[in-house]
Every structure is written in C-alpha cells, then in structure tokens.
Amino acid sequence: MQLFKTLIDYPEAISLVLENTPRLPVACVPLMEARELALSEDIRARFDSPPFDNSAVDGYAVRSADAEAGRIFKVVDEAPAGRPAQKEVGEGEAIKIFTGGVVPRGADAVVMVENTSGWGEEFELKKAAEADQNLRAAGEDVRKGDLILRAGTEVGAPEIALAATQGYGELSVYRKPKVVILSTGSELVEPGTRALSPGEIFDSNSFALLAQALEAGADASRMVAASDDADALRAAMEQALTSADVVVTSGGVSVGQRDLVKSTLLELGVEQVFWGVKLKPGKPVFFGTRGDARFFGLPGNPVSAMVCFELFVRPALMEMMGREDKRRPRIGVYFDEDVENRFGRMHAMRVNLTGTEKGWRAESVGAQGSGLVSSLTKADALALIGPESEGVRAGELVEAIVLREEVVLAGQQKGERVEIRE
Ligand code: AMP
Ligand code: MG
C-alpha cells in the first residue's frame, strides 16, 4: 500500500478538477425535455411578438377619431382570434373583435363591449375612446432578433413559454451528467435489509452522496456497496465506469492495507490527476479520468465524503452542465473568538451562521470529527480556514461556502459576498 507522496492545496485541486472536466456534449431535445437543464446557446426572437396588432379585450374595433360617446356605430364584420376580418373599418363603422383578434385595417382603437349598448348589428358607444386603446402592438413583447434567453439559463416554465411563443419545438441544452455512486467497505450493510452483526455499520454514504448528486441536478443512481475485496471492487468499479460520466466512490482510498480503491482504479486504466489534498476533512480524496469518465474516490468517513462532494464533485457537475449560476454562494464570515488551525491543511469547518450588524457570524457546530453525521444536519456553511495561517482571529473575515442558502436569504443582514470561481 502506497503512502501519499505529496499533498496539494485545495485551490490547486479544484482547478485540476475543473480543468479536467469538460462540458458535456450539447444535445438538441424536445422543448419539454429541456426542463431543468441549462441552455447551451443564446436564443433570439425569430419574429416580432405578438406578430400582429391585436385586441386586448372583447368589443369593437373603431376609428378613435369617430369614437365620441353617444355615437351609433354600424357593425360591418367580425375578427375573432385566429380569423382576421375581411373588411376594413370606415367612418362610423366598427368590427366586432375578440381578445387576440387581428386589429382590422382602418381601426386604431378597441372599445370594450361593456362600454357599449352591447352585441348587435349596431351599438351605441357609451364612453369616448382614445387612439391605441385596448390594443396590443406587434412586437410589444419581444422584437425580432432580441436576445430572449441567455446561454446557461435554466429552462423552467417561463422559459418554455417564451421559447414556444417563438415556435421553438426543440432547445439546445447541456444534458444531465450520469452519476453512479458506489460505497466500498466490507463492514457495510444495506439499510432496511437486516440487523447489524458485530463490527458492521449501515451504508449511509451512498445515500447521502446520491441525495447530493440529485440535488445538484445530476441523473444519479447508486450501486449496492462493494466489499474490500479486490475482485469485487474491480467488477463494481468497472461496471460503474462503463455506465457513467462521473463515478463517485466512498471509502477505501486512504493508506490502510484494505484500501484498494486507488490501486484497483489504476489497474482499470483510470489516470490519476491527484491523490491527497491538504484538506480536513477529506485528505485522501482521489481524482482521475478514464476516457470521458471522471472518477472521484472520496474518503469513507461520512463527513469527509459529504464535504468532499461539496468541494469537488458538485463544482464538477455544475461545470459539466454549464450551471455556473448554481454554484454555492460564498460569503465572508467572522468568528467571535480566535479559531486555531494547527493541522497544516485547510479546515472546512462546519459552522452555523447568524446575521449580525457586523455581517455573518460563524460558530462551530461543535465537535468536528469526520464521523459525526449528526453534525452535518446542524451546519449552515463550511468556513474555509487555512492552511497558510494557523487560524483566524476574532472578527477577521474568512470565506465560507453556504450550504443552506435559505439561511442567508432569510438573514436581515447580508455579509460581504466573496465571488470566487470554484
Ligand atoms: P475508509 O475510508 O474506508 O477507511 O472508511 C473510514 C471510515 O468511514 C470507517 O469508519 C468506515 O467504516 C466509515 N465508512 C466507510 N464507508 C462508509 C459508508 N458507506 N457509510 C458509512 N460509513 C462508512
Ligand atoms: Mg473502508
């Protein structure tokens, strides 16, 4: 079993991940399949919308010059939505029109039927009308050539509506990366299947990582945990690698005698980009590539696995999907007391956030052990401390990755936002 040769810094590690993670190929998909995906190109209006002047109400199209109160109008034609009138509007004439109907030639205003004596061959106008009244002008929504949706925008209901008004039946998007999650460890038991025997634990990582991957918008699935047996590991990892864009394993990647993930990967032709980062928790994290597949070997300790997902896998998935907008917010936070970091590694510390008049105050959630799953349920953010310094002083600003955005949104006092590309 190999020991770590060199540990690299987190900024270098994340740069390596992003440099080695290309965007997924663009796919042109039917409108509805684009839902929740990011557009891969700008979309421009193909024509003015609405394409013609039309009525905003049900009533009569008239000439505003004639439209004084008390006048009697003769109805010469009608213009329901979808069927333009044949005739035009002359002096003292009107054309019956319904919402969306094409404004007939000659008319420059529509009067609501409520402001007339009612439907009929003729009517009396009760209220004078002004030019352009109740008209929706061609192009008032968008103009031909306008940039209506930017590349990178997530497609939701309003974007689908806008694209459909312009006749787009398909959209060009970044598809979701296929992610396969695999836990490793002979001690792991599938939750809900049986009781634990001595020394066993339930596999929680694959569920946690699956939830994180789904939350990030990936097309993710999990496999049943593989034991620390070289053949079983090789078979499971090969299966994952052939079917996924991104494989995420947990466990077996450190320097223990049973930590076979890394050696097995190398056997399977995965090229190591890095192994070992000056990070706590998460030091043994491995990243490699094989063809178009990306492989993240995360440590087995549950907190390490989830923190490494946040720090490395999530940004990679966003990069593949063209979703810079979905990056976690980064803010400046301060502590009330000095916080030490004597690890010589960057400490991604689980903290709570409170909005104060000085900005966001961070406070450790308590014990920071990497097996303490319960601590994650309490964390609002990861404060990134060190490794260059031996900690932060009380009141000093330090960068934090916000895990619970709602906490920041709900806070009255916004801390200084630090914009950093992950
Ligand atoms: P490892 O990285 O394989 O040495 O595992 C480190 C610690 O994390 C050990 O205590 C493992 O039992 C625990 N662990 C590994 N995989 C999982 C998992 N899938 N779910 C929960 N705990 C795990
Ligand atoms: Mg293990």
Short mmCIF file of C-alpha atoms and ligand atoms in Angstrom, two decimals:
data_model
loop_
_atom_site.label_atom_id
_atom_site.label_comp_id
_atom_site.label_asym_id
_atom_site.label_seq_id
_atom_site.Cartn_x
_atom_site.Cartn_y
_atom_site.Cartn_z
CA MET A 1 0.00 0.00 0.00
CA GLN A 2 1.32 3.36 -1.07
CA LEU A 3 1.59 6.40 1.17
CA PHE A 4 0.74 9.89 0.00
CA LYS A 5 3.66 11.35 -1.92
CA THR A 6 2.63 14.95 -1.99
CA LEU A 7 -0.50 16.65 -0.77
CA ILE A 8 -1.68 19.52 -2.92
CA ASP A 9 -3.58 22.61 -1.80
CA TYR A 10 -7.32 22.83 -2.24
CA PRO A 11 -7.22 25.70 -4.78
CA GLU A 12 -4.86 23.67 -6.95
CA ALA A 13 -7.00 20.57 -6.54
CA ILE A 14 -10.23 22.30 -7.53
CA SER A 15 -8.52 23.90 -10.52
CA LEU A 16 -7.33 20.47 -11.62
CA VAL A 17 -10.85 19.09 -11.27
CA LEU A 18 -12.36 21.87 -13.37
CA GLU A 19 -9.60 21.81 -15.99
CA ASN A 20 -10.13 18.10 -16.42
CA THR A 21 -13.91 18.24 -16.52
CA PRO A 22 -15.19 19.38 -19.89
CA ARG A 23 -18.74 20.45 -20.55
CA LEU A 24 -20.93 17.57 -21.57
CA PRO A 25 -21.81 17.44 -25.26
CA VAL A 26 -24.73 19.61 -26.20
CA ALA A 27 -27.99 17.90 -27.05
CA CYS A 28 -30.94 19.23 -29.01
CA VAL A 29 -34.03 17.97 -27.19
CA PRO A 30 -37.80 18.46 -27.48
CA LEU A 31 -39.00 21.51 -25.58
CA MET A 32 -40.29 19.66 -22.51
CA GLU A 33 -37.17 17.54 -22.15
CA ALA A 34 -35.18 20.72 -21.74
CA ARG A 35 -36.91 21.38 -18.44
CA GLU A 36 -34.43 21.89 -15.56
CA LEU A 37 -31.46 21.83 -17.97
CA ALA A 38 -29.28 24.77 -18.95
CA LEU A 39 -29.44 26.27 -22.42
CA SER A 40 -26.20 25.76 -24.33
CA GLU A 41 -26.72 28.74 -26.61
CA ASP A 42 -28.37 32.14 -26.64
CA ILE A 43 -31.87 32.18 -28.07
CA ARG A 44 -33.06 35.07 -30.19
CA ALA A 45 -36.55 36.06 -31.24
CA ARG A 46 -37.30 34.83 -34.75
CA PHE A 47 -40.02 37.43 -35.26
CA ASP A 48 -41.86 40.25 -33.50
CA SER A 49 -44.15 39.00 -30.78
CA PRO A 50 -47.02 39.36 -30.80
CA PRO A 51 -46.69 39.01 -34.57
CA PHE A 52 -49.60 41.42 -35.33
CA ASP A 53 -51.53 44.22 -33.62
CA ASN A 54 -54.36 42.54 -31.72
CA SER A 55 -57.14 43.26 -29.32
CA ALA A 56 -56.66 43.03 -25.55
CA VAL A 57 -60.41 42.79 -24.89
CA ASP A 58 -63.74 41.64 -26.33
CA GLY A 59 -65.52 44.55 -28.01
CA TYR A 60 -65.47 46.56 -31.22
CA ALA A 61 -62.57 47.87 -33.32
CA VAL A 62 -63.25 51.51 -34.27
CA ARG A 63 -61.55 54.65 -35.52
CA SER A 64 -60.70 56.77 -32.49
CA ALA A 65 -61.49 59.93 -34.50
CA ASP A 66 -65.15 58.82 -34.63
CA ALA A 67 -65.37 57.47 -31.14
CA GLU A 68 -67.27 60.06 -29.15
CA ALA A 69 -69.77 58.99 -26.50
CA GLY A 70 -73.37 58.67 -27.71
CA ARG A 71 -72.50 57.86 -31.34
CA ILE A 72 -74.16 54.92 -33.06
CA PHE A 73 -71.83 52.54 -34.95
CA LYS A 74 -72.65 50.07 -37.69
CA VAL A 75 -71.02 46.64 -37.30
CA VAL A 76 -69.61 45.55 -40.68
CA ASP A 77 -67.60 42.40 -39.94
CA GLU A 78 -66.03 40.38 -37.13
CA ALA A 79 -62.47 39.40 -36.14
CA PRO A 80 -62.32 36.50 -33.69
CA ALA A 81 -58.87 35.24 -32.59
CA GLY A 82 -57.32 33.30 -35.46
CA ARG A 83 -59.53 34.72 -38.25
CA PRO A 84 -58.79 38.25 -39.45
CA ALA A 85 -61.73 40.36 -40.70
CA GLN A 86 -62.23 40.68 -44.47
CA LYS A 87 -63.44 44.26 -44.34
CA GLU A 88 -61.86 47.42 -43.06
CA VAL A 89 -63.30 49.96 -40.66
CA GLY A 90 -64.69 53.12 -42.28
CA GLU A 91 -66.14 56.22 -40.70
CA GLY A 92 -68.95 55.45 -38.24
CA GLU A 93 -68.24 51.70 -38.65
CA ALA A 94 -66.98 49.06 -36.28
CA ILE A 95 -65.79 45.44 -36.47
CA LYS A 96 -66.68 43.01 -33.71
CA ILE A 97 -63.43 41.75 -32.21
CA PHE A 98 -62.41 39.29 -29.50
CA THR A 99 -59.28 39.07 -27.40
CA GLY A 100 -56.34 38.15 -29.64
CA GLY A 101 -58.22 39.08 -32.84
CA VAL A 102 -56.22 40.92 -35.51
CA VAL A 103 -56.96 44.66 -35.42
CA PRO A 104 -58.66 45.35 -38.78
CA ARG A 105 -57.36 47.88 -41.25
CA GLY A 106 -58.78 51.34 -40.61
CA ALA A 107 -59.23 50.81 -36.86
CA ASP A 108 -56.86 52.33 -34.28
CA ALA A 109 -58.73 51.54 -31.07
CA VAL A 110 -60.90 48.87 -29.49
CA VAL A 111 -63.82 49.69 -27.22
CA MET A 112 -64.86 47.15 -24.61
CA VAL A 113 -68.32 45.74 -25.12
CA GLU A 114 -69.04 46.82 -21.53
CA ASN A 115 -68.74 50.43 -22.71
CA THR A 116 -71.34 49.99 -25.47
CA SER A 117 -75.02 49.16 -25.65
CA GLY A 118 -73.97 45.53 -26.27
CA TRP A 119 -73.55 42.96 -29.07
CA GLY A 120 -75.62 43.52 -32.24
CA GLU A 121 -75.72 44.83 -35.79
CA GLU A 122 -75.25 48.30 -34.39
CA PHE A 123 -74.41 49.71 -31.00
CA GLU A 124 -74.19 52.98 -29.13
CA LEU A 125 -70.84 53.93 -27.69
CA LYS A 126 -71.19 54.93 -24.02
CA LYS A 127 -67.68 56.17 -23.41
CA ALA A 128 -65.34 58.03 -25.76
CA ALA A 129 -62.28 56.07 -26.92
CA GLU A 130 -58.71 57.15 -27.50
CA ALA A 131 -56.21 56.04 -30.13
CA ASP A 132 -54.41 52.76 -29.29
CA GLN A 133 -56.81 51.95 -26.53
CA ASN A 134 -57.05 48.22 -25.73
CA LEU A 135 -54.53 47.35 -28.44
CA ARG A 136 -51.53 45.09 -28.08
CA ALA A 137 -48.99 46.29 -30.57
CA ALA A 138 -47.00 43.91 -32.75
CA GLY A 139 -43.56 43.44 -31.16
CA GLU A 140 -44.51 44.86 -27.77
CA ASP A 141 -43.40 41.66 -26.04
CA VAL A 142 -40.21 40.94 -27.99
CA ARG A 143 -38.68 42.22 -31.20
CA LYS A 144 -37.26 40.08 -33.98
CA GLY A 145 -33.58 39.49 -33.22
CA ASP A 146 -33.86 40.27 -29.48
CA LEU A 147 -31.80 38.06 -27.19
CA ILE A 148 -34.65 36.45 -25.30
CA LEU A 149 -32.85 33.69 -23.34
CA ARG A 150 -29.18 33.57 -22.48
CA ALA A 151 -26.95 30.50 -22.72
CA GLY A 152 -26.66 28.97 -19.25
CA THR A 153 -30.23 29.82 -18.24
CA GLU A 154 -32.13 27.01 -16.55
CA VAL A 155 -35.21 26.08 -18.52
CA GLY A 156 -38.35 26.38 -16.40
CA ALA A 157 -41.97 27.17 -17.17
CA PRO A 158 -41.41 30.83 -18.19
CA GLU A 159 -38.52 29.92 -20.49
CA ILE A 160 -40.58 27.13 -22.07
CA ALA A 161 -43.42 29.62 -22.60
CA LEU A 162 -41.16 32.19 -24.24
CA ALA A 163 -39.44 29.65 -26.49
CA ALA A 164 -42.83 28.23 -27.53
CA THR A 165 -44.16 31.71 -28.47
CA GLN A 166 -41.27 31.88 -30.90
CA GLY A 167 -42.05 28.49 -32.38
CA TYR A 168 -39.11 26.61 -30.90
CA GLY A 169 -40.01 22.91 -30.75
CA GLU A 170 -36.54 21.90 -29.60
CA LEU A 171 -33.87 23.52 -27.48
CA SER A 172 -30.17 23.01 -27.31
CA VAL A 173 -29.13 22.16 -23.75
CA TYR A 174 -26.44 20.57 -21.64
CA ARG A 175 -27.70 17.18 -20.63
CA LYS A 176 -27.51 15.93 -17.06
CA PRO A 177 -24.35 14.02 -16.19
CA LYS A 178 -24.93 10.37 -15.38
CA VAL A 179 -23.50 9.81 -11.92
CA VAL A 180 -23.01 6.42 -10.29
CA ILE A 181 -22.36 6.24 -6.56
CA LEU A 182 -20.59 3.26 -5.04
CA SER A 183 -19.74 2.73 -1.39
CA THR A 184 -16.89 0.42 -0.54
CA GLY A 185 -16.25 -1.41 2.71
CA SER A 186 -16.75 -4.96 3.97
CA GLU A 187 -18.40 -3.59 7.11
CA LEU A 188 -21.30 -2.04 5.20
CA VAL A 189 -24.87 -3.32 5.31
CA GLU A 190 -27.72 -2.05 3.16
CA PRO A 191 -30.13 -0.15 5.46
CA GLY A 192 -33.51 -1.81 5.86
CA THR A 193 -32.35 -5.28 4.89
CA ARG A 194 -31.25 -6.84 8.17
CA ALA A 195 -29.89 -6.12 11.62
CA LEU A 196 -26.19 -5.39 12.09
CA SER A 197 -23.76 -8.08 13.20
CA PRO A 198 -20.83 -7.09 15.44
CA GLY A 199 -18.50 -4.66 13.68
CA GLU A 200 -20.90 -3.83 10.89
CA ILE A 201 -22.45 -0.46 10.12
CA PHE A 202 -25.12 0.65 7.70
CA ASP A 203 -24.02 2.20 4.45
CA SER A 204 -25.05 5.82 4.78
CA ASN A 205 -22.59 7.41 2.35
CA SER A 206 -24.07 6.14 -0.86
CA PHE A 207 -27.47 7.54 0.13
CA ALA A 208 -26.01 10.84 1.26
CA LEU A 209 -23.96 11.20 -1.92
CA LEU A 210 -26.89 10.16 -4.09
CA ALA A 211 -29.02 12.84 -2.45
CA GLN A 212 -26.29 15.42 -3.02
CA ALA A 213 -25.90 14.41 -6.66
CA LEU A 214 -29.64 14.56 -7.28
CA GLU A 215 -29.82 17.91 -5.54
CA ALA A 216 -27.08 19.16 -7.84
CA GLY A 217 -29.29 18.19 -10.80
CA ALA A 218 -27.46 15.06 -11.95
CA ASP A 219 -29.03 11.90 -13.32
CA ALA A 220 -27.70 9.87 -10.41
CA SER A 221 -28.06 6.31 -9.14
CA ARG A 222 -26.34 4.15 -6.55
CA MET A 223 -24.99 0.63 -6.52
CA VAL A 224 -25.02 -1.73 -3.57
CA ALA A 225 -21.82 -1.35 -1.55
CA ALA A 226 -18.80 -3.36 -2.66
CA SER A 227 -16.69 -5.22 -0.11
CA ASP A 228 -12.97 -4.58 0.35
CA ASP A 229 -12.13 -7.49 -1.88
CA ALA A 230 -10.02 -6.79 -4.94
CA ASP A 231 -12.15 -8.81 -7.35
CA ALA A 232 -15.47 -7.48 -6.08
CA LEU A 233 -14.15 -3.93 -6.17
CA ARG A 234 -12.75 -4.28 -9.66
CA ALA A 235 -16.03 -5.67 -11.02
CA ALA A 236 -18.15 -3.00 -9.34
CA MET A 237 -15.89 -0.13 -10.37
CA GLU A 238 -15.63 -1.33 -13.96
CA GLN A 239 -19.40 -1.53 -14.16
CA ALA A 240 -19.70 2.00 -12.77
CA LEU A 241 -17.03 3.38 -15.09
CA THR A 242 -18.57 1.97 -18.24
CA SER A 243 -22.02 3.33 -17.49
CA ALA A 244 -21.36 6.78 -16.02
CA ASP A 245 -19.98 10.21 -16.83
CA VAL A 246 -18.98 10.54 -13.19
CA VAL A 247 -18.26 7.79 -10.70
CA VAL A 248 -18.17 8.67 -7.02
CA THR A 249 -16.93 6.09 -4.55
CA SER A 250 -16.60 6.36 -0.82
CA GLY A 251 -14.10 4.58 1.38
CA GLY A 252 -11.00 2.52 0.73
CA VAL A 253 -8.98 5.37 -0.70
CA SER A 254 -6.60 6.09 2.17
CA VAL A 255 -3.40 4.32 3.12
CA GLY A 256 -4.85 1.35 5.04
CA GLN A 257 -3.92 -2.16 3.96
CA ARG A 258 -7.52 -2.76 2.88
CA ASP A 259 -7.74 0.50 0.98
CA LEU A 260 -7.78 -0.94 -2.51
CA VAL A 261 -9.76 1.67 -4.42
CA LYS A 262 -6.82 3.58 -5.79
CA SER A 263 -4.74 0.58 -6.85
CA THR A 264 -7.81 -1.02 -8.45
CA LEU A 265 -8.56 2.16 -10.36
CA LEU A 266 -5.08 2.31 -11.76
CA GLU A 267 -5.46 -1.32 -12.84
CA LEU A 268 -8.69 -0.37 -14.60
CA GLY A 269 -6.88 2.28 -16.59
CA VAL A 270 -8.00 5.34 -14.64
CA GLU A 271 -5.36 8.06 -14.85
CA GLN A 272 -4.66 9.76 -11.57
CA VAL A 273 -4.91 13.53 -11.62
CA PHE A 274 -4.34 13.85 -7.90
CA TRP A 275 -4.49 11.83 -4.71
CA GLY A 276 -4.28 13.64 -1.40
CA VAL A 277 -5.25 17.23 -0.64
CA LYS A 278 -4.23 19.47 2.25
CA LEU A 279 -7.77 19.41 3.50
CA LYS A 280 -9.59 18.48 6.67
CA PRO A 281 -11.80 16.56 6.42
CA GLY A 282 -11.01 14.81 3.15
CA LYS A 283 -7.26 14.39 2.89
CA PRO A 284 -7.22 11.11 0.91
CA VAL A 285 -9.53 12.32 -1.88
CA PHE A 286 -8.62 10.91 -5.30
CA PHE A 287 -9.49 12.33 -8.70
CA GLY A 288 -8.83 10.65 -12.02
CA THR A 289 -10.10 10.24 -15.55
CA ARG A 290 -10.66 7.40 -17.98
CA GLY A 291 -11.77 8.49 -21.42
CA ASP A 292 -14.84 10.66 -20.93
CA ALA A 293 -15.47 9.31 -17.43
CA ARG A 294 -14.46 11.22 -14.31
CA PHE A 295 -13.69 9.37 -11.10
CA PHE A 296 -13.87 10.77 -7.58
CA GLY A 297 -12.64 8.50 -4.81
CA LEU A 298 -13.94 10.10 -1.63
CA PRO A 299 -12.90 9.06 1.87
CA GLY A 300 -15.20 6.79 3.82
CA ASN A 301 -15.79 8.91 6.88
CA PRO A 302 -19.29 10.21 6.32
CA VAL A 303 -18.49 13.88 6.92
CA SER A 304 -15.39 13.69 4.74
CA ALA A 305 -17.37 12.10 1.93
CA MET A 306 -20.10 14.73 2.02
CA VAL A 307 -17.71 17.67 2.42
CA CYS A 308 -15.58 16.40 -0.47
CA PHE A 309 -18.70 16.10 -2.58
CA GLU A 310 -19.42 19.78 -1.88
CA LEU A 311 -15.84 20.87 -2.51
CA PHE A 312 -15.03 18.80 -5.60
CA VAL A 313 -17.90 16.83 -7.12
CA ARG A 314 -20.62 19.45 -7.08
CA PRO A 315 -18.49 22.09 -8.85
CA ALA A 316 -17.50 19.48 -11.45
CA LEU A 317 -21.14 18.57 -12.08
CA MET A 318 -22.04 22.25 -12.46
CA GLU A 319 -19.20 22.68 -14.92
CA MET A 320 -20.38 19.70 -16.97
CA MET A 321 -23.91 21.09 -17.05
CA GLY A 322 -22.93 24.68 -17.73
CA ARG A 323 -24.52 25.73 -14.46
CA GLU A 324 -22.20 28.40 -13.05
CA ASP A 325 -25.33 30.01 -11.66
CA LYS A 326 -25.95 27.07 -9.36
CA ARG A 327 -22.64 27.32 -7.56
CA ARG A 328 -22.96 27.60 -3.81
CA PRO A 329 -22.80 31.19 -2.62
CA ARG A 330 -19.55 32.21 -0.99
CA ILE A 331 -19.65 34.82 1.73
CA GLY A 332 -17.28 36.40 4.19
CA VAL A 333 -17.91 35.34 7.79
CA TYR A 334 -16.28 36.16 11.11
CA PHE A 335 -15.93 34.33 14.41
CA ASP A 336 -16.40 35.92 17.84
CA GLU A 337 -13.28 34.15 19.09
CA ASP A 338 -9.91 33.20 17.66
CA VAL A 339 -10.09 29.86 15.83
CA GLU A 340 -6.96 27.74 15.57
CA ASN A 341 -5.94 25.57 12.68
CA ARG A 342 -2.81 23.64 13.52
CA PHE A 343 -3.44 20.88 11.01
CA GLY A 344 -1.38 22.40 8.22
CA ARG A 345 -4.38 21.67 5.99
CA MET A 346 -7.35 23.79 5.04
CA HIS A 347 -10.08 23.15 7.57
CA ALA A 348 -13.55 23.10 6.02
CA MET A 349 -15.25 23.76 9.32
CA ARG A 350 -18.94 23.08 9.80
CA VAL A 351 -20.49 26.25 11.14
CA ASN A 352 -23.80 27.90 11.92
CA LEU A 353 -24.42 31.38 10.59
CA THR A 354 -26.12 34.28 12.31
CA GLY A 355 -26.73 37.63 10.66
CA THR A 356 -25.42 40.47 12.83
CA GLU A 357 -24.80 44.16 12.24
CA LYS A 358 -21.14 43.31 11.56
CA GLY A 359 -22.04 40.73 8.92
CA TRP A 360 -22.32 36.98 9.15
CA ARG A 361 -21.10 35.48 12.40
CA ALA A 362 -19.92 31.88 12.17
CA GLU A 363 -19.89 29.48 15.06
CA SER A 364 -18.62 25.90 15.02
CA VAL A 365 -21.46 23.36 15.18
CA GLY A 366 -19.47 21.66 17.96
CA ALA A 367 -17.20 18.65 17.67
CA GLN A 368 -15.73 18.47 14.14
CA GLY A 369 -14.97 14.72 13.99
CA SER A 370 -15.31 13.35 10.47
CA GLY A 371 -17.57 10.53 11.58
CA LEU A 372 -20.15 12.79 13.20
CA VAL A 373 -23.01 12.58 10.72
CA SER A 374 -25.32 14.45 13.08
CA SER A 375 -23.03 17.50 12.90
CA LEU A 376 -23.87 17.96 9.22
CA THR A 377 -27.54 18.35 9.92
CA LYS A 378 -26.63 21.37 12.02
CA ALA A 379 -24.27 23.09 9.59
CA ASP A 380 -25.30 26.14 7.55
CA ALA A 381 -21.91 26.60 5.91
CA LEU A 382 -18.33 25.41 5.61
CA ALA A 383 -15.85 28.04 6.77
CA LEU A 384 -12.53 27.61 4.94
CA ILE A 385 -9.71 28.16 7.40
CA GLY A 386 -6.03 27.97 6.50
CA PRO A 387 -3.81 26.25 5.58
CA GLU A 388 -1.40 29.20 5.20
CA SER A 389 -2.44 30.69 8.53
CA GLU A 390 -2.64 28.95 11.86
CA GLY A 391 -6.24 30.04 12.16
CA VAL A 392 -8.33 33.18 12.13
CA ARG A 393 -8.53 35.96 14.69
CA ALA A 394 -11.79 37.06 16.24
CA GLY A 395 -13.55 39.45 13.87
CA GLU A 396 -11.34 38.63 10.88
CA LEU A 397 -13.19 37.76 7.67
CA VAL A 398 -12.86 34.26 6.33
CA GLU A 399 -14.51 32.74 3.31
CA ALA A 400 -17.40 30.31 3.74
CA ILE A 401 -19.37 28.12 1.36
CA VAL A 402 -23.05 28.41 2.15
CA LEU A 403 -24.77 25.02 2.27
CA ARG A 404 -28.18 26.29 3.35
CA GLU A 405 -28.94 29.22 1.14
CA GLU A 406 -32.26 29.83 2.82
CA VAL A 407 -30.43 30.83 5.99
CA VAL A 408 -28.60 33.56 4.15
CA LEU A 409 -31.66 34.64 2.21
CA ALA A 410 -33.68 34.87 5.41
CA GLY A 411 -30.99 36.80 7.27
CA GLN A 412 -31.65 40.51 7.59
CA GLN A 413 -28.01 41.38 7.45
CA LYS A 414 -26.06 40.30 4.39
CA GLY A 415 -22.39 39.55 4.94
CA GLU A 416 -19.82 40.61 2.41
CA ARG A 417 -20.21 38.35 -0.57
CA VAL A 418 -16.97 36.98 -1.88
CA GLU A 419 -17.24 35.98 -5.51
CA ILE A 420 -14.87 33.15 -6.21
CA ARG A 421 -14.96 30.64 -9.01
CA GLU A 422 -14.82 27.19 -7.53
P1 AMP B 1 -12.35 4.15 4.95
O1 AMP B 1 -12.15 5.45 4.23
O2 AMP B 1 -12.81 3.06 4.07
O3 AMP B 1 -11.15 3.80 5.74
O4 AMP B 1 -13.51 4.42 5.98
C1 AMP B 1 -13.36 5.36 7.02
C2 AMP B 1 -14.49 5.25 8.00
O5 AMP B 1 -15.72 5.55 7.36
C3 AMP B 1 -14.67 3.88 8.59
O6 AMP B 1 -15.04 4.03 9.96
C4 AMP B 1 -15.80 3.29 7.80
O7 AMP B 1 -16.49 2.30 8.48
C5 AMP B 1 -16.65 4.50 7.53
N1 AMP B 1 -17.40 4.30 6.31
C6 AMP B 1 -16.87 3.93 5.13
N2 AMP B 1 -17.81 3.82 4.18
C7 AMP B 1 -18.97 4.17 4.77
C8 AMP B 1 -20.30 4.25 4.31
N3 AMP B 1 -20.63 3.96 3.05
N4 AMP B 1 -21.27 4.63 5.18
C9 AMP B 1 -20.94 4.93 6.44
N5 AMP B 1 -19.69 4.87 6.94
C10 AMP B 1 -18.71 4.48 6.13
MG MG B 2 -13.02 1.09 4.21
#
